[in-house]
PDB file of C-alpha atoms and ligand atoms in Angstrom:
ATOM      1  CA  UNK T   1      -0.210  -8.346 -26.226  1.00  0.00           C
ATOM      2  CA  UNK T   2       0.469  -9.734 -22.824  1.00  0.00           C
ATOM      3  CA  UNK T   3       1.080 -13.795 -21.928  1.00  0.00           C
ATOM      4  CA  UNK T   4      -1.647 -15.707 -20.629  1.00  0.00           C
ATOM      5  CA  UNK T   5       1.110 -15.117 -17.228  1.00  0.00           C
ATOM      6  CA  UNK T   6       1.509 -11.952 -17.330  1.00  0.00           C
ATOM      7  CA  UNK T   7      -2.045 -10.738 -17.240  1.00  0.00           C
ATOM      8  CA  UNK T   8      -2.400 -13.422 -14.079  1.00  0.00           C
ATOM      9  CA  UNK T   9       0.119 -11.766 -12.504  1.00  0.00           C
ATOM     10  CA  UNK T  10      -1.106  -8.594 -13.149  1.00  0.00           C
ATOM     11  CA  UNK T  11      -4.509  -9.124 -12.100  1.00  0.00           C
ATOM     12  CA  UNK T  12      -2.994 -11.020  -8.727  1.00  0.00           C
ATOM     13  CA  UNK T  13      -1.820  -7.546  -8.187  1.00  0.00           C
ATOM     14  CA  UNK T  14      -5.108  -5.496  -8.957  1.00  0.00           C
ATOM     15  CA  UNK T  15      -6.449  -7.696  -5.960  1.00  0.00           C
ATOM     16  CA  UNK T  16      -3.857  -7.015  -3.952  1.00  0.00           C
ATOM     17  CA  UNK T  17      -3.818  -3.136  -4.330  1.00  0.00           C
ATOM     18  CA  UNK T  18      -7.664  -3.561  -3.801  1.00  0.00           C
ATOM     19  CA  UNK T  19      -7.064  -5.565  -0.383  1.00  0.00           C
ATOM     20  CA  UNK T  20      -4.401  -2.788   0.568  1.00  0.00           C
ATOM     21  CA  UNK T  21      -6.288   0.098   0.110  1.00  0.00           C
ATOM     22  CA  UNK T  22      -9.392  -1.655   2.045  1.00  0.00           C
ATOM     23  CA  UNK T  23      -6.395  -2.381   4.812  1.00  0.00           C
ATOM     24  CA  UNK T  24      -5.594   0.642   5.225  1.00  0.00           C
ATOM     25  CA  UNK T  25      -9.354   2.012   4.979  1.00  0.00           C
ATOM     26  CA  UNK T  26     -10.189  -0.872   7.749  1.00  0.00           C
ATOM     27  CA  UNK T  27      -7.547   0.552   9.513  1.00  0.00           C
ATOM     28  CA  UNK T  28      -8.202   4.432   9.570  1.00  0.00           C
ATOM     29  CA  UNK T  29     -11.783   3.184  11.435  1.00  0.00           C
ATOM     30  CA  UNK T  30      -9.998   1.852  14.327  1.00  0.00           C
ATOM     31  CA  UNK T  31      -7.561   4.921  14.614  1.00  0.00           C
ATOM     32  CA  UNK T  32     -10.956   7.110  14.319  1.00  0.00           C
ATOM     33  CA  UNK T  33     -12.221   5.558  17.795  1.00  0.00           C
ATOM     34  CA  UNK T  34      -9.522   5.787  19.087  1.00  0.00           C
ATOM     35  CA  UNK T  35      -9.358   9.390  18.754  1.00  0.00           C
ATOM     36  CA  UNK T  36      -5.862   9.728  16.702  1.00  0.00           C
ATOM     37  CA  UNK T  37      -7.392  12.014  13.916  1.00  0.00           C
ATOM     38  CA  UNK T  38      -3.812  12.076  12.127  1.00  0.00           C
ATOM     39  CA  UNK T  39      -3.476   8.461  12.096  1.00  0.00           C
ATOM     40  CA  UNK T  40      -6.768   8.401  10.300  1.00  0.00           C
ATOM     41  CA  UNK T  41      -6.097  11.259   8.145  1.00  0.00           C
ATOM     42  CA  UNK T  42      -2.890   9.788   7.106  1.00  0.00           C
ATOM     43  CA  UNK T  43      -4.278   5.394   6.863  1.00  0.00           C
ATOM     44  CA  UNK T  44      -7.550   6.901   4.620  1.00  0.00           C
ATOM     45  CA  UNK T  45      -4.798   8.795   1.925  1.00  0.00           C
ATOM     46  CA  UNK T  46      -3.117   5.366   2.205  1.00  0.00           C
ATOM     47  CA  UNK T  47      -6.243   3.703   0.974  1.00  0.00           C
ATOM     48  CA  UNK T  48      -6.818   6.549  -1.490  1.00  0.00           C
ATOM     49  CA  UNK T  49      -3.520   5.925  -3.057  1.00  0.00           C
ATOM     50  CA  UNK T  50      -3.705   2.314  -2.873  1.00  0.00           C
ATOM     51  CA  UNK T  51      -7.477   2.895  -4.921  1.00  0.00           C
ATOM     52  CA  UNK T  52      -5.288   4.667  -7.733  1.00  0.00           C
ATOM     53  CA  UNK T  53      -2.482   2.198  -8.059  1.00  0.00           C
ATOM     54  CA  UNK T  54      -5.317  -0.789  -8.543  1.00  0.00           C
ATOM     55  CA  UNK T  55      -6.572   1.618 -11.601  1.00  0.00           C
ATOM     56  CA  UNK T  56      -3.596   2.263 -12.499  1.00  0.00           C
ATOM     57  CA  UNK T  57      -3.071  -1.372 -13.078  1.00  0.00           C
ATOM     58  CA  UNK T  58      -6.737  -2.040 -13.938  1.00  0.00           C
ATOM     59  CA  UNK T  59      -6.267   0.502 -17.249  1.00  0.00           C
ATOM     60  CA  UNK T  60      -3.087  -1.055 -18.342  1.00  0.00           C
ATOM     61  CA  UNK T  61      -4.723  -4.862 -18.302  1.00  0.00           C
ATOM     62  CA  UNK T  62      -7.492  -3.317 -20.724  1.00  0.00           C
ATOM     63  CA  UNK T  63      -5.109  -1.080 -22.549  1.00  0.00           C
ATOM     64  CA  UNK T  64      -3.614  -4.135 -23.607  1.00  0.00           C
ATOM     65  CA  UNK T  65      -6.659  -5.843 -25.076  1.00  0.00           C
ATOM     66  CA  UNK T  66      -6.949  -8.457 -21.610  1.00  0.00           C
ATOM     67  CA  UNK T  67      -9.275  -8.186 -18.771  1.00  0.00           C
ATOM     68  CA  UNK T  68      -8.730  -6.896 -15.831  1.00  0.00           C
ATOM     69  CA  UNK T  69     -10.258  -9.244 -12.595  1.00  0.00           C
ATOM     70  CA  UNK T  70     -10.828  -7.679  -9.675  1.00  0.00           C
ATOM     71  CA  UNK T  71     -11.396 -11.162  -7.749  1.00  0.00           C
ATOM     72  CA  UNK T  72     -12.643 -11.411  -4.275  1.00  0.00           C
ATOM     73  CA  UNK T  73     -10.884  -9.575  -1.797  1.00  0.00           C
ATOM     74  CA  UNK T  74     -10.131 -11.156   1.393  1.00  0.00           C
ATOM     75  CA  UNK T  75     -11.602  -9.219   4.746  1.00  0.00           C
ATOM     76  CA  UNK T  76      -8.810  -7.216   6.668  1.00  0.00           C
ATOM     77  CA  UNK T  77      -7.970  -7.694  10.425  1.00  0.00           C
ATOM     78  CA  UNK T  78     -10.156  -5.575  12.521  1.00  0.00           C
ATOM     79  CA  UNK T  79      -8.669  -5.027  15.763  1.00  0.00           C
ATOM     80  CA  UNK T  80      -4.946  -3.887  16.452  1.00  0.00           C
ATOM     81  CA  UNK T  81      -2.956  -3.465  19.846  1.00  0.00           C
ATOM     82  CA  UNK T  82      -1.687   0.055  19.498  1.00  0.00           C
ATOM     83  CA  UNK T  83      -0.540   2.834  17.186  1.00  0.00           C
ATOM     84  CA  UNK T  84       2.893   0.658  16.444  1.00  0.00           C
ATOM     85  CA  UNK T  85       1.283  -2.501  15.733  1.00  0.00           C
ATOM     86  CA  UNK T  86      -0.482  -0.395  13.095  1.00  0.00           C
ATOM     87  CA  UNK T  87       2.553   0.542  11.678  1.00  0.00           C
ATOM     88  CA  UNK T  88       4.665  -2.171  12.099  1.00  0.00           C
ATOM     89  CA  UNK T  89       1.661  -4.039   9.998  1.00  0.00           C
ATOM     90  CA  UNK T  90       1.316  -1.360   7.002  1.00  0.00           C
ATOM     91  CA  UNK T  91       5.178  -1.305   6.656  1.00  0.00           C
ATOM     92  CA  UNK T  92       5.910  -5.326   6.617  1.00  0.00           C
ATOM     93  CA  UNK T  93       2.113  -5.092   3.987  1.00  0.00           C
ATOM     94  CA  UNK T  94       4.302  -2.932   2.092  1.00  0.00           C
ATOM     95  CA  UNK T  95       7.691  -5.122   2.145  1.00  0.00           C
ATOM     96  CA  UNK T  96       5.343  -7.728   1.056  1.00  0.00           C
ATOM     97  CA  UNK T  97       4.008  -5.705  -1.633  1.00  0.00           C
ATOM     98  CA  UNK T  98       7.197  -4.925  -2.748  1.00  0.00           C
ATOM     99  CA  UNK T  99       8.311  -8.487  -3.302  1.00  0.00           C
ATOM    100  CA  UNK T 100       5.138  -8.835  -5.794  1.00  0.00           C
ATOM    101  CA  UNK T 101       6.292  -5.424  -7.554  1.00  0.00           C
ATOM    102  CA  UNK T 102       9.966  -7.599  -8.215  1.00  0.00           C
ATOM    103  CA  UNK T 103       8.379 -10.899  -8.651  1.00  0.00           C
ATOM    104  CA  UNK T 104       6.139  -8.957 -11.401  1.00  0.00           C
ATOM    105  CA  UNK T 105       9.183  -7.160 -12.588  1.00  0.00           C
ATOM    106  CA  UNK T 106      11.207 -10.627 -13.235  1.00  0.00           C
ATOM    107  CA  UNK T 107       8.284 -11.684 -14.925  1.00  0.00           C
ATOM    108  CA  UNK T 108       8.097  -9.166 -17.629  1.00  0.00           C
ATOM    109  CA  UNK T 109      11.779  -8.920 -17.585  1.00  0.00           C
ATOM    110  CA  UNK T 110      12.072 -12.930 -18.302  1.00  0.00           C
ATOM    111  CA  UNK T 111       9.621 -12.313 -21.328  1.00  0.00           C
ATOM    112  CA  UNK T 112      11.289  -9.759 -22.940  1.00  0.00           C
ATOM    113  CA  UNK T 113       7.706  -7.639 -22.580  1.00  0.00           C
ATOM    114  CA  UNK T 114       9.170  -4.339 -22.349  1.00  0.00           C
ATOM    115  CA  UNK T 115       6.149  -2.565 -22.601  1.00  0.00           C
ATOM    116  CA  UNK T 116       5.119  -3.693 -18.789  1.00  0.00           C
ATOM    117  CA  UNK T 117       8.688  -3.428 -17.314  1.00  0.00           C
ATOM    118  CA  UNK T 118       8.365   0.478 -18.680  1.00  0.00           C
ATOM    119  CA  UNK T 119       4.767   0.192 -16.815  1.00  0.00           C
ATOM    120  CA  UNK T 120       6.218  -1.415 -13.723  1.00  0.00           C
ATOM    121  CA  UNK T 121       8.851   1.052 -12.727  1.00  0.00           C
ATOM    122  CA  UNK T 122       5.917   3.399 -11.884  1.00  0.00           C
ATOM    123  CA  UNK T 123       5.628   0.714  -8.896  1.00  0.00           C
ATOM    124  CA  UNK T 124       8.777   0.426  -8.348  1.00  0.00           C
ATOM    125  CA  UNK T 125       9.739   3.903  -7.628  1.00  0.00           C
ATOM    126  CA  UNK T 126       6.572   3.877  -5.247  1.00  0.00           C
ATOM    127  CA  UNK T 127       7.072   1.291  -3.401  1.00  0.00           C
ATOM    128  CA  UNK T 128      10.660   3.018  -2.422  1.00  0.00           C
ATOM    129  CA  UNK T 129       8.627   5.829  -1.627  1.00  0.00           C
ATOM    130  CA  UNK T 130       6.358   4.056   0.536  1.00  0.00           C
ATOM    131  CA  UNK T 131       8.571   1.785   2.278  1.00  0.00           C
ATOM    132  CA  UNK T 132      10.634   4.781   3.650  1.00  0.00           C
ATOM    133  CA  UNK T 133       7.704   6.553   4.317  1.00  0.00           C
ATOM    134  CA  UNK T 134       6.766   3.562   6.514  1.00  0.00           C
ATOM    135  CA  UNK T 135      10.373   3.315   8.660  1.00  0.00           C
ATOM    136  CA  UNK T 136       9.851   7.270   9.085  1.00  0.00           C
ATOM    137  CA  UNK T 137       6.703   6.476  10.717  1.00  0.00           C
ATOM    138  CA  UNK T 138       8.048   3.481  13.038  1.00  0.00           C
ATOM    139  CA  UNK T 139      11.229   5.960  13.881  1.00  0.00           C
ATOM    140  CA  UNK T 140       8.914   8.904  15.084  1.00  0.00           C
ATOM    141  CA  UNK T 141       7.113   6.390  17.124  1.00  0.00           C
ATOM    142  CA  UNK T 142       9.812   4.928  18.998  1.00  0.00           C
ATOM    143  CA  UNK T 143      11.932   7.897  19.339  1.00  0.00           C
ATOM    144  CA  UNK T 144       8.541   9.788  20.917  1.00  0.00           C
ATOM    145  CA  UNK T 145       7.276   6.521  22.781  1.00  0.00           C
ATOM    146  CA  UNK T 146       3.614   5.846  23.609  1.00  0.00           C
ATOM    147  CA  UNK T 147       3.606   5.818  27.259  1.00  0.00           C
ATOM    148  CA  UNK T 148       1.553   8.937  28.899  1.00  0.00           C
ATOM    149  CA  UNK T 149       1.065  11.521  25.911  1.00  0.00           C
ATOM    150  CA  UNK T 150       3.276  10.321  23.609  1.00  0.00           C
ATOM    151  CA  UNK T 151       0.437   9.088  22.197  1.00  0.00           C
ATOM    152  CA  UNK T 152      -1.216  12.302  21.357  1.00  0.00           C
ATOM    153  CA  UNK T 153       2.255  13.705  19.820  1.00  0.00           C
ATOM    154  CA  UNK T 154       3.138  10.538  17.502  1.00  0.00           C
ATOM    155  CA  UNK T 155      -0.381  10.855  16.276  1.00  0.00           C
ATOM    156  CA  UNK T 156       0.227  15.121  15.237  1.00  0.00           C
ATOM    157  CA  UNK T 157       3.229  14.194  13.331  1.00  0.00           C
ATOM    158  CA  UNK T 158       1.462  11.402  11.585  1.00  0.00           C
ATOM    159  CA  UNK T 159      -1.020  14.265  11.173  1.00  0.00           C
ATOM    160  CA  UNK T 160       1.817  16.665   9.546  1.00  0.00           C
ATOM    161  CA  UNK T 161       2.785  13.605   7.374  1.00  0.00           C
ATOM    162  CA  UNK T 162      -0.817  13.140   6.033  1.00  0.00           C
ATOM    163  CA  UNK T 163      -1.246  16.758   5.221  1.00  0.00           C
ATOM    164  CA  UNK T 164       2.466  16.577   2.661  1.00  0.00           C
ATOM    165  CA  UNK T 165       0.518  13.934   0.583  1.00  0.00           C
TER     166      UNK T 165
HETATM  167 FE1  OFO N 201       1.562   0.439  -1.247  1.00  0.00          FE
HETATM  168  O1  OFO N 201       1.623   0.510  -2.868  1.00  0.00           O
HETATM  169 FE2  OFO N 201       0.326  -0.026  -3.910  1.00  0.00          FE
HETATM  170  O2  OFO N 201       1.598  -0.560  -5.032  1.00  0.00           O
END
């Protein structure tokens, strides 16, 4: 049985992984007119995966006997700059979601409920994944630069990335 705290916490972070995978959905539209196929490809898996993690979390609040809240979820930003401020904003998202992953961690850790720190370190794990997928992304785009075509080859090897998911 969960804490009044925990499943708060918990359901905090169903919203959140609902608001990220809209994010990143909200985002593959505006990489879709502008014509960088792989950044879509790549932002819509993000969204897909983001989907699963929410149910991930949803199952576990019910598992558990408490009920899972979706909540509203907040509108994402519509319009971005370029292909890096895309980036830059899905990798500091993640950072950010990372600090709820601890923050939820410490929490189940400080209660002694070993049963959601054993559930957590599913998160944990991705997050690691995620972030360094992230600072891949912002290294390919700096080291290939999106002045003349560079635009056209960062988006391929975002492409190539998508298509390893
Ligand atoms: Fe980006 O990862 Fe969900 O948790």
């Amino acid at each position: 049985m969960l804490s009044k705290a925990m499943i708060d916490s918990l359901n905090d972070q169903i919203q959140l992984e609902s608001y990220s995978s809209n994010l990143y959905l909200q985002m593959s539209a505006w990489a879709e007119i502008k014509g960088l196929e792989g950044c879509a490809a790549f932002l819509r898996a993000q969204a897909q995966d983001e989907l699963a993690h929410m149910h991930r979390l949803f199952k576990y609040v019910y598992e558990t006997g408490a009920l899972p809240v979706i909540g509203t979820i907040k509108a994402p930003p519509t319009k971005y700059k370029s292909v890096s401020e895309v980036f830059q904003q899905v990798h500091e998202h993640e950072r950010f979601i990372t600090g709820k992953i601890n923050d939820l961690m410490s929490l189940a850790l400080g209660e002694q409920d070993h049963s959601t720190a054993n559930f957590l370190q599913w998160y944990v794990a991705e997050q690691h994944e995620e972030e360094h997928t992230m600072q891949k992304i912002l290294d390919k785009i700096k080291n290939i630069g999106e002045t003349g075509s560079g635009v056209y080859f960062i988006d391929r090897a975002i492409g190539m990335i998508a298509g390893e998911k």
